[in-house]
Amino acid sequence: MNIKNQGSGDYIYNREYAKILYELNRVEKAKEVELDEKNKRINEIPVSVKEWIDSELAKNTKKPLTSLDTSDFFNDSSARVVGYIKGYNGNQALDFTTGMFYPVNIFESNYFSTIVNIYPDGRFEANLPLSHPVFSKIFINNKWIPFYLEPEQTLAMVIDSEGLYSKKPRKNRFKNTLFLGNLAQVNYDLINYNFEDFNYNNNDKKTQEFSYDAYKKYRQQQLQYNLENYHTYVSKRQISSKAAKILKNTILVDNAVYLFNFLQHHPTDVLLEPLNKIYKPNAKDDFYTFLNTIPWNDQSLLLTDQFSSFINRFEYLDRLEISLVKTFSSDDEYLAQLTKKWQKKDSITKKTFNIDISGFINNTAKIRDVKNTINSGFVKNEQKGIEYWNSIKTTLNTVLNKKALQIINQYYTQKEQGVEIPNTKAGAILKKIIAPYKGKTIFLKIWANNGIHMFESQLKNTINPINKKYKNEVAFVYLTEENKYLTDWYVVFVKEHNLTNSYRISEDEMNQLRQLFKSANRNFTVFINKEEKIMDNDFQLNNYNIQTELEKTTAKK
């Protein structure tokens, strides 16, 4: 068979040819075809770009992880992505000028943002702050490009620009990505696998039509089918152990999330019964046997795309809901109730579901709870936070213990000392916005139309009353992203709600601020004190928290 190389169509042809060879167990020939294609594509990169990529990769002297089970898995270091968009317009007045990376911090239950800089010649680069390996995505022009990366590693990617404008199914959009560097083969092993599409709409439809037993049987059949495909792919492709573990865990976690979602979305209120063909009360314990398919002490579960959904569903599982006494006389009594709640949850988790409560997942859920609890205002100081963690943890894992203590310390350090606004592009944008409010306590409300109902509620119940009472001391500043489709609506909304301190900035400027505030959210509040220090980049905007901060300011006078 004559292999040509005249464009992306030929790349697809080569990939399909290699796929056939793998199916025929002609592994060496398949790898030869893939290598031939890779070398030809490398030769198509402009010389200056190729030299730049080579020089960036040469700076990476650290060896990749040999396994995802290693104690070196957690590593608070940055990684680097460099690359080239083949066919990039180059006219940055018309084209996209930045991309974004949205890693999830599982332990703190939030996403944050890092900018990917794109240059007129099509090159792009980003330093990505990581805590562990990731199988994640870079977003460019509202399209996502999947990749695998480890702390202290550099990965190079060459992307066809047609994929950034393509309307074809997203799972096929970047199959032709060229990877270079130490982790190139792991990326090929992952990107060439055809995952089951995670289809929320299809799952919601089955929620309306299936009984517990019918849906459980359906998912068991689907899981068996996916695992069979996985074993075939691993054996015929002879892929790396790291890629194999990520693929299998992805299948298991996705399956669990489907079942969790089924539990969450079926009606338990008789008033909703007419909307469904089958009324389903709470599930029986035997429905939860799917939990035993999950390796509960496997840290590499963090790499799976749906793990954040998985742990969130586990945390709020109906079967593990334990009611608290509604009244309590002190914060200490409240924390004591939370401790008892975890003890009861651990008992059910261990006895009913046969899950290792000292494992990675269960204690990760507890770390997330610690973050939410101290953020609620019921934990007055760092020592109380440490005491609460020690009262609920069941882990001997030193990494998890260190992570919990680190989160507690960082929270109270920033709460007490704040963070200086940096002398960066993002810092300059922020300083310009808050300059008119010098000497005031500033609550910077970043908002978008998808959170408008919450925003209106905050205006009515919190912002307007506080503004009226403390108008000489406080400034509420409103910031949103420019949207040409919502300009008229924006003008009307601002006028109707009297948002006098209101600003609109470009998408690129907002991306800079999201990176500064370590947030991927479109709706959040930043608390900046009178000394222009960032005291909280995810401030819970309510009367109690605002009043508390203002009382502190008054006490200092």
Coordinates of C-alpha atoms in Angstrom, one line a residue:
M1 CA 0.0 0.0 0.0
N2 CA 1.4 3.4 -1.1
I3 CA 1.4 5.9 1.8
K4 CA 1.2 9.5 0.7
N5 CA 1.4 12.6 2.7
Q6 CA -0.3 15.6 1.1
G7 CA -2.6 16.9 3.9
S8 CA -4.7 16.0 6.9
G9 CA -6.7 13.6 4.8
D10 CA -3.6 11.5 4.4
Y11 CA -3.0 11.6 8.1
I12 CA -6.4 10.1 8.6
Y13 CA -5.6 7.5 5.9
N14 CA -2.3 6.6 7.6
R15 CA -4.0 6.4 11.0
E16 CA -6.7 4.1 9.7
Y17 CA -4.1 2.0 7.9
A18 CA -2.1 1.6 11.1
K19 CA -5.4 0.7 12.9
I20 CA -6.0 -2.1 10.5
L21 CA -2.4 -3.4 11.0
Y22 CA -2.9 -3.4 14.7
E23 CA -6.1 -5.4 14.3
L24 CA -4.1 -7.9 12.2
N25 CA -1.5 -8.1 15.0
R26 CA 1.1 -6.6 12.7
V27 CA 2.4 -4.3 15.5
E28 CA 5.8 -3.6 14.1
K29 CA 4.5 -2.6 10.7
A30 CA 1.8 -0.4 12.4
K31 CA 4.4 1.4 14.4
E32 CA 6.5 1.9 11.3
V33 CA 3.5 3.5 9.5
E34 CA 2.9 5.8 12.5
L35 CA 6.6 6.8 12.7
D36 CA 6.7 7.5 9.0
E37 CA 3.7 9.8 9.3
K38 CA 5.2 11.5 12.3
N39 CA 8.5 12.2 10.6
K40 CA 6.8 13.7 7.6
R41 CA 4.6 15.9 9.7
I42 CA 7.6 17.1 11.6
N43 CA 9.2 18.1 8.3
E44 CA 6.2 20.3 7.6
I45 CA 6.8 22.5 10.6
P46 CA 8.5 25.8 9.7
V47 CA 12.2 25.7 10.5
S48 CA 12.2 28.5 13.0
V49 CA 9.3 27.0 14.9
K50 CA 10.9 23.5 14.8
E51 CA 14.1 25.0 16.3
W52 CA 12.2 26.7 19.0
I53 CA 10.3 23.5 19.9
D54 CA 13.5 21.5 20.0
S55 CA 15.2 24.1 22.2
E56 CA 12.2 24.0 24.7
L57 CA 12.2 20.2 24.8
A58 CA 15.9 20.1 25.3
K59 CA 15.5 22.1 28.6
N60 CA 13.5 19.2 30.0
T61 CA 16.1 17.0 31.8
K62 CA 13.9 15.3 34.3
K63 CA 12.7 11.8 33.5
P64 CA 9.0 11.1 33.5
L65 CA 7.3 8.9 36.1
T66 CA 7.9 5.2 35.7
S67 CA 4.5 4.5 37.2
L68 CA 1.3 6.2 38.4
D69 CA 1.6 4.2 41.7
T70 CA 4.8 5.9 42.8
S71 CA 5.2 8.1 45.9
D72 CA 6.4 10.8 43.5
F73 CA 2.9 11.1 42.0
F74 CA 2.2 14.3 43.9
N75 CA 4.6 17.1 43.1
D76 CA 3.7 20.8 43.4
S77 CA 5.7 21.9 40.4
S78 CA 4.9 23.5 37.0
A79 CA 4.9 21.8 33.7
R80 CA 5.2 23.3 30.3
V81 CA 3.2 23.0 27.0
V82 CA 4.6 24.4 23.8
G83 CA 3.4 24.0 20.3
Y84 CA 2.3 25.2 16.9
I85 CA -1.0 25.8 15.2
K86 CA -0.6 24.8 11.6
G87 CA -2.5 27.2 9.4
Y88 CA -3.0 29.8 12.1
N89 CA -4.4 33.1 10.7
G90 CA -1.8 35.3 12.4
N91 CA -4.1 38.3 12.3
Q92 CA -4.5 38.7 16.0
A93 CA -7.0 41.5 15.6
L94 CA -9.4 38.9 14.1
D95 CA -8.2 35.6 15.5
F96 CA -8.0 34.1 19.0
T97 CA -5.0 35.3 20.9
T98 CA -5.1 33.1 24.0
G99 CA -6.2 29.7 25.0
M100 CA -7.0 28.5 28.5
F101 CA -6.1 25.6 30.8
Y102 CA -8.6 24.7 33.5
P103 CA -7.1 22.2 35.9
V104 CA -9.4 21.1 38.7
N105 CA -8.0 21.2 42.3
I106 CA -9.9 18.1 43.6
F107 CA -8.8 18.7 47.2
E108 CA -10.2 22.2 47.3
S109 CA -13.2 21.4 45.1
N110 CA -12.6 24.1 42.5
Y111 CA -11.2 24.8 39.0
F112 CA -8.6 27.5 38.3
S113 CA -7.3 29.1 35.1
T114 CA -4.0 29.4 33.3
I115 CA -3.5 31.3 30.1
V116 CA -2.0 29.8 27.0
N117 CA -0.3 32.5 25.0
I118 CA -0.7 32.3 21.2
Y119 CA 1.7 34.3 19.0
P120 CA 1.2 35.6 15.4
D121 CA 3.4 32.9 13.8
G122 CA 1.2 30.2 15.3
R123 CA 3.4 29.2 18.2
F124 CA 1.8 28.8 21.6
E125 CA 3.1 28.2 25.1
A126 CA 2.1 27.9 28.8
N127 CA 3.5 27.1 32.2
L128 CA 0.9 25.0 33.9
P129 CA 0.9 24.8 37.7
L130 CA 0.4 21.1 38.6
S131 CA 0.2 19.1 41.8
H132 CA 0.2 15.7 40.0
P133 CA 0.0 14.2 36.5
V134 CA -3.1 15.3 34.5
F135 CA -5.0 13.9 31.6
S136 CA -6.7 17.2 30.7
K137 CA -7.5 19.7 28.0
I138 CA -6.3 23.0 26.6
F139 CA -9.2 25.2 25.3
I140 CA -8.5 27.3 22.2
N141 CA -11.3 29.0 20.3
N142 CA -13.9 27.1 22.5
K143 CA -12.5 23.8 21.3
W144 CA -10.6 21.4 23.6
I145 CA -7.4 19.5 22.8
P146 CA -6.7 16.6 25.1
F147 CA -3.2 15.9 26.4
Y148 CA -1.4 14.0 29.2
L149 CA 1.3 15.8 31.2
E150 CA 3.3 15.4 34.4
P151 CA 4.9 18.0 36.7
E152 CA 8.4 19.1 35.6
Q153 CA 7.8 17.8 32.1
T154 CA 7.5 19.6 28.8
L155 CA 5.1 18.5 26.0
A156 CA 5.1 19.8 22.5
M157 CA 1.9 19.7 20.4
V158 CA 1.3 20.5 16.7
I159 CA -2.4 21.2 16.0
D160 CA -4.1 21.5 12.6
S161 CA -6.1 24.8 12.7
E162 CA -9.0 23.2 10.8
G163 CA -9.8 21.4 14.0
L164 CA -10.2 24.7 15.8
Y165 CA -12.9 25.7 13.4
S166 CA -14.3 22.2 12.6
K167 CA -17.9 21.3 13.5
K168 CA -17.3 17.5 13.2
P169 CA -17.7 15.4 16.4
R170 CA -15.3 16.6 19.0
K171 CA -13.9 13.2 19.8
N172 CA -12.4 13.1 16.2
R173 CA -11.5 16.7 16.0
F174 CA -7.9 16.5 17.2
K175 CA -7.0 12.8 16.5
N176 CA -4.2 14.2 14.2
T177 CA -2.4 16.1 16.9
L178 CA 1.4 15.6 16.7
F179 CA 3.0 15.1 20.0
L180 CA 6.8 15.5 20.8
G181 CA 8.8 15.0 24.0
N182 CA 9.2 12.4 26.7
L183 CA 5.4 11.9 27.0
A184 CA 4.6 11.8 23.3
Q185 CA 3.8 8.0 23.3
V186 CA 1.6 8.1 26.3
N187 CA -0.4 10.8 24.6
Y188 CA -0.7 8.8 21.4
D189 CA -1.8 5.8 23.4
L190 CA -4.6 7.9 25.0
I191 CA -5.8 9.9 22.1
N192 CA -6.1 6.9 19.8
Y193 CA -8.6 5.2 22.1
N194 CA -12.3 5.6 21.3
F195 CA -13.9 6.4 24.6
E196 CA -17.6 5.9 25.2
D197 CA -19.2 9.3 24.7
F198 CA -20.3 10.7 28.0
N199 CA -23.9 11.6 27.1
Y200 CA -25.9 13.4 29.8
N201 CA -29.0 13.8 27.6
N202 CA -29.1 10.1 26.8
N203 CA -28.7 9.3 30.5
D204 CA -31.4 11.7 31.5
K205 CA -33.8 10.0 29.0
K206 CA -33.1 6.6 30.5
T207 CA -33.6 8.1 34.0
Q208 CA -37.2 8.7 33.0
E209 CA -37.8 5.3 31.5
F210 CA -35.7 2.7 33.3
S211 CA -36.3 1.0 36.7
Y212 CA -33.4 0.6 39.1
D213 CA -32.9 -3.0 38.0
A214 CA -33.2 -2.3 34.3
Y215 CA -30.8 0.5 34.4
K216 CA -28.3 -1.3 36.5
K217 CA -28.4 -4.3 34.1
Y218 CA -27.9 -1.9 31.1
R219 CA -24.9 -0.3 32.7
Q220 CA -23.4 -3.7 33.6
Q221 CA -23.7 -4.7 30.0
Q222 CA -22.1 -1.4 28.8
L223 CA -19.3 -1.8 31.3
Q224 CA -18.5 -5.3 30.2
Y225 CA -18.5 -4.1 26.5
N226 CA -16.2 -1.2 27.3
L227 CA -13.8 -3.4 29.3
E228 CA -13.6 -5.9 26.5
N229 CA -12.8 -3.1 24.0
Y230 CA -10.2 -1.8 26.5
H231 CA -8.5 -5.2 26.8
T232 CA -8.4 -5.6 23.0
Y233 CA -6.9 -2.2 22.6
V234 CA -4.2 -2.7 25.3
S235 CA -3.1 -6.1 24.0
K236 CA -3.0 -5.3 20.3
R237 CA -1.4 -1.9 20.6
Q238 CA 0.9 -2.9 23.4
I239 CA 0.4 0.5 25.1
S240 CA 2.3 1.9 28.1
S241 CA 1.2 0.8 31.6
K242 CA 0.4 4.5 32.5
A243 CA -2.0 4.9 29.6
A244 CA -3.5 1.5 30.3
K245 CA -4.3 2.5 33.9
I246 CA -5.8 5.8 32.9
L247 CA -8.0 4.2 30.3
K248 CA -9.3 1.5 32.6
N249 CA -9.9 4.0 35.5
T250 CA -11.8 6.3 33.0
I251 CA -14.1 3.5 32.1
L252 CA -14.8 2.6 35.7
V253 CA -15.3 6.2 36.9
D254 CA -17.5 7.1 33.9
N255 CA -19.7 4.0 34.6
A256 CA -20.0 5.0 38.3
V257 CA -20.9 8.6 37.4
Y258 CA -23.7 7.4 35.1
L259 CA -25.1 5.4 37.9
F260 CA -24.7 8.2 40.4
N261 CA -26.5 10.5 38.1
F262 CA -29.3 8.0 37.7
L263 CA -29.7 8.1 41.5
Q264 CA -29.6 11.9 41.7
H265 CA -32.0 12.6 38.8
H266 CA -34.8 10.2 39.5
P267 CA -37.8 11.6 41.4
T268 CA -38.2 10.8 45.0
D269 CA -41.2 13.1 45.5
V270 CA -44.6 11.7 44.7
L271 CA -45.6 15.1 43.2
L272 CA -43.1 14.4 40.4
E273 CA -44.5 11.0 39.6
P274 CA -46.8 12.1 36.6
L275 CA -43.7 13.3 34.8
N276 CA -42.2 9.8 34.7
K277 CA -43.3 6.5 33.3
I278 CA -41.8 4.7 36.3
Y279 CA -41.9 6.1 39.8
K280 CA -38.8 5.2 41.7
P281 CA -38.4 5.5 45.5
N282 CA -34.9 5.4 47.1
A283 CA -32.6 2.7 45.8
K284 CA -32.0 -0.5 47.7
D285 CA -28.4 -1.2 48.9
D286 CA -27.8 -3.8 46.2
F287 CA -28.0 -1.1 43.6
Y288 CA -24.7 0.3 44.9
T289 CA -22.6 -2.8 44.0
F290 CA -21.0 -0.7 41.2
L291 CA -19.0 1.0 44.0
N292 CA -17.0 -2.2 44.4
T293 CA -15.6 -1.8 40.8
I294 CA -13.7 1.3 41.9
P295 CA -10.1 1.0 43.2
W296 CA -10.8 3.2 46.2
N297 CA -7.1 3.6 47.2
D298 CA -5.8 4.4 43.7
Q299 CA -4.4 8.0 43.5
S300 CA -4.3 7.9 39.6
L301 CA -8.1 8.1 39.7
L302 CA -7.5 11.9 39.8
L303 CA -6.5 11.8 36.1
T304 CA -9.9 10.7 34.9
D305 CA -12.1 13.3 33.3
Q306 CA -15.2 12.6 35.4
F307 CA -13.5 12.2 38.8
S308 CA -14.6 15.6 40.1
S309 CA -18.2 14.5 39.3
F310 CA -17.6 11.1 40.8
I311 CA -16.4 12.4 44.2
N312 CA -19.0 15.1 44.3
R313 CA -21.8 12.5 43.8
F314 CA -20.2 10.2 46.4
E315 CA -20.1 13.1 48.9
Y316 CA -23.8 13.8 48.5
L317 CA -25.0 10.2 48.1
D318 CA -28.5 9.9 49.6
R319 CA -27.6 6.7 51.4
L320 CA -24.8 8.5 53.2
E321 CA -26.8 11.6 54.2
I322 CA -26.8 12.1 58.0
S323 CA -28.9 14.9 59.5
L324 CA -27.4 17.3 62.0
V325 CA -29.2 18.7 65.0
K326 CA -30.5 22.0 63.7
T327 CA -29.5 24.1 66.7
F328 CA -26.1 24.4 68.4
S329 CA -24.8 26.7 71.1
S330 CA -21.3 27.2 69.8
D331 CA -19.0 26.6 66.8
D332 CA -17.3 23.8 68.8
E333 CA -20.6 22.1 69.2
Y334 CA -21.2 22.4 65.5
L335 CA -17.8 20.9 64.6
A336 CA -18.5 18.1 67.1
Q337 CA -21.7 17.3 65.2
L338 CA -19.8 17.2 61.9
T339 CA -17.3 14.8 63.4
K340 CA -20.1 12.5 64.5
K341 CA -21.7 12.8 61.1
W342 CA -18.4 11.5 59.5
Q343 CA -18.2 8.7 61.9
K344 CA -21.7 7.5 60.9
K345 CA -20.9 7.9 57.2
D346 CA -17.7 5.9 57.6
S347 CA -19.7 3.1 59.3
I348 CA -22.2 2.9 56.5
T349 CA -19.5 3.2 53.9
K350 CA -17.5 0.3 55.4
K351 CA -20.3 -2.1 56.5
T352 CA -22.9 -1.6 53.8
F353 CA -20.7 -0.9 50.7
N354 CA -17.5 -2.7 51.8
I355 CA -15.4 0.3 51.0
D356 CA -12.0 1.0 52.5
I357 CA -12.6 4.1 54.6
S358 CA -8.9 4.7 55.1
G359 CA -8.4 4.8 51.3
F360 CA -7.6 7.7 49.0
I361 CA -11.1 8.6 47.9
N362 CA -12.8 8.7 51.2
N363 CA -10.1 10.9 52.8
T364 CA -10.0 13.2 49.7
A365 CA -13.7 13.8 50.4
K366 CA -12.9 14.7 54.0
I367 CA -10.2 17.1 52.9
R368 CA -12.8 18.8 50.6
D369 CA -15.2 18.9 53.6
V370 CA -12.5 20.6 55.7
K371 CA -12.1 23.3 53.1
N372 CA -15.8 23.9 52.8
T373 CA -16.2 23.9 56.6
I374 CA -13.5 26.5 57.3
N375 CA -14.7 28.6 54.4
S376 CA -18.2 28.7 56.0
G377 CA -16.9 30.7 58.9
F378 CA -17.5 28.2 61.7
V379 CA -13.8 27.4 62.2
K380 CA -12.3 30.5 63.7
N381 CA -8.6 29.8 63.5
E382 CA -6.0 27.4 62.0
Q383 CA -5.6 25.3 65.1
K384 CA -9.4 24.6 65.2
G385 CA -9.1 23.6 61.5
I386 CA -6.3 21.2 62.3
E387 CA -8.3 19.7 65.2
Y388 CA -11.3 19.2 63.0
W389 CA -9.2 17.4 60.3
N390 CA -7.6 15.2 62.9
S391 CA -11.0 14.2 64.3
I392 CA -12.4 13.0 60.9
K393 CA -9.4 11.6 59.0
T394 CA -8.9 7.8 58.7
T395 CA -5.8 7.9 56.5
L396 CA -2.2 7.0 57.2
N397 CA -1.3 8.5 53.8
T398 CA 1.3 11.2 54.6
V399 CA 0.6 13.0 51.3
L400 CA -3.1 13.4 52.1
N401 CA -2.3 14.5 55.6
K402 CA 0.2 17.1 54.3
K403 CA -2.3 18.3 51.7
A404 CA -5.0 18.9 54.3
L405 CA -2.7 20.8 56.6
Q406 CA -1.4 22.8 53.6
I407 CA -4.9 23.9 52.6
I408 CA -5.8 24.9 56.2
N409 CA -2.6 26.9 56.6
Q410 CA -3.0 28.7 53.2
Y411 CA -6.5 29.6 54.0
Y412 CA -5.8 31.4 57.3
T413 CA -2.5 32.9 56.0
Q414 CA -4.3 34.6 53.2
K415 CA -7.2 35.5 55.4
E416 CA -4.9 37.2 57.9
Q417 CA -2.2 38.6 55.6
G418 CA -3.7 38.9 52.2
V419 CA -1.8 38.8 48.8
E420 CA -0.2 41.8 47.1
I421 CA -1.5 42.6 43.7
P422 CA 1.4 41.6 41.4
N423 CA 3.1 43.8 38.9
T424 CA 1.9 41.7 35.9
K425 CA -0.5 42.2 33.0
A426 CA -3.3 40.9 35.2
G427 CA -2.3 43.1 38.1
A428 CA -2.3 46.2 35.9
I429 CA -5.8 45.4 34.7
L430 CA -7.0 45.0 38.3
K431 CA -5.3 48.1 39.6
K432 CA -6.9 50.2 36.8
I433 CA -10.3 48.9 37.7
I434 CA -10.1 49.5 41.5
A435 CA -8.1 52.8 41.3
P436 CA -11.3 55.0 41.7
Y437 CA -12.1 53.3 45.0
K438 CA -8.8 53.9 46.8
G439 CA -9.1 53.7 50.6
K440 CA -12.3 51.7 50.5
T441 CA -13.0 48.0 51.2
I442 CA -13.7 46.5 47.8
F443 CA -15.9 43.6 46.9
L444 CA -15.2 42.9 43.2
K445 CA -18.3 41.0 41.9
I446 CA -17.4 39.1 38.6
W447 CA -20.6 38.0 37.0
A448 CA -22.1 36.6 33.8
N449 CA -25.6 36.2 32.5
N450 CA -25.7 32.5 33.4
G451 CA -25.6 33.4 37.1
I452 CA -28.1 36.3 36.9
H453 CA -30.7 35.0 39.3
M454 CA -28.1 34.6 42.1
F455 CA -26.7 38.0 41.3
E456 CA -30.1 39.6 41.6
S457 CA -30.7 37.9 44.9
Q458 CA -27.4 39.1 46.2
L459 CA -28.2 42.7 45.1
K460 CA -31.5 42.7 46.9
N461 CA -30.6 40.9 50.1
T462 CA -27.0 41.7 50.7
I463 CA -25.3 44.3 48.4
N464 CA -27.9 47.1 48.4
P465 CA -28.5 47.0 52.2
I466 CA -24.7 47.0 52.9
N467 CA -24.1 49.7 50.4
K468 CA -26.7 51.9 51.9
K469 CA -25.3 51.4 55.4
Y470 CA -21.6 51.6 54.6
K471 CA -21.5 53.7 51.4
N472 CA -18.5 55.7 52.5
E473 CA -16.5 52.7 53.5
V474 CA -17.4 50.0 51.0
A475 CA -17.3 49.8 47.2
F476 CA -19.1 47.1 45.3
V477 CA -17.5 46.9 41.8
Y478 CA -19.2 44.9 39.1
L479 CA -17.2 43.3 36.3
T480 CA -18.3 41.2 33.3
E481 CA -17.0 40.1 30.0
E482 CA -17.8 41.8 26.7
N483 CA -20.3 39.9 24.6
K484 CA -21.5 41.4 21.3
Y485 CA -24.7 39.5 21.5
L486 CA -25.7 40.8 24.9
T487 CA -24.6 44.5 24.6
D488 CA -28.2 45.9 24.6
W489 CA -29.3 43.6 27.4
Y490 CA -26.2 44.6 29.5
V491 CA -27.1 48.3 29.2
V492 CA -30.6 47.7 30.3
F493 CA -29.6 45.4 33.2
V494 CA -27.0 47.9 34.5
K495 CA -29.5 50.7 34.4
E496 CA -32.4 48.8 36.0
H497 CA -30.2 47.7 38.9
N498 CA -28.3 50.9 39.3
L499 CA -24.9 49.3 38.9
T500 CA -22.9 52.5 39.1
N501 CA -19.5 50.9 39.5
S502 CA -19.8 48.6 36.5
Y503 CA -17.2 47.6 33.9
R504 CA -17.0 45.4 30.8
I505 CA -13.6 44.0 29.7
S506 CA -12.5 41.8 26.8
E507 CA -12.3 38.0 27.0
D508 CA -8.5 38.1 27.0
E509 CA -8.5 40.6 29.9
M510 CA -11.0 38.4 31.8
N511 CA -8.8 35.4 31.2
Q512 CA -5.9 37.3 32.7
L513 CA -7.9 38.0 35.9
R514 CA -9.2 34.4 36.1
Q515 CA -5.6 33.3 36.1
L516 CA -4.7 35.9 38.8
F517 CA -7.6 34.8 41.0
K518 CA -7.1 31.1 40.3
S519 CA -10.7 30.6 39.2
A520 CA -12.4 29.2 36.2
N521 CA -15.8 30.4 37.3
R522 CA -17.8 33.1 35.6
N523 CA -19.5 34.2 38.8
F524 CA -17.5 34.8 41.9
T525 CA -16.5 37.6 44.3
V526 CA -13.0 38.9 45.3
F527 CA -12.5 40.7 48.6
I528 CA -9.8 43.4 48.5
N529 CA -9.0 45.4 51.7
K530 CA -8.3 49.1 52.1
E531 CA -4.6 48.4 51.6
E532 CA -5.4 46.9 48.2
K533 CA -4.5 43.4 49.2
I534 CA -6.4 40.4 47.9
M535 CA -7.8 38.9 51.0
D536 CA -10.1 36.2 49.5
N537 CA -10.4 35.3 45.8
D538 CA -13.6 33.3 46.4
F539 CA -15.4 35.4 48.9
Q540 CA -18.8 34.1 50.1
L541 CA -20.9 37.1 49.5
N542 CA -23.4 37.2 52.4
N543 CA -24.3 39.6 55.2
Y544 CA -22.5 37.7 57.9
N545 CA -19.2 37.5 56.1
I546 CA -19.3 41.2 55.0
Q547 CA -20.3 42.4 58.4
T548 CA -17.5 40.3 60.0
E549 CA -14.9 41.9 57.7
L550 CA -16.2 45.4 58.3
E551 CA -16.1 44.9 62.0
K552 CA -12.5 43.9 61.8
T553 CA -11.7 47.1 59.8
T554 CA -13.5 49.2 62.4
A555 CA -11.7 47.5 65.3
K556 CA -8.3 48.4 63.8
K557 CA -9.1 52.1 63.9

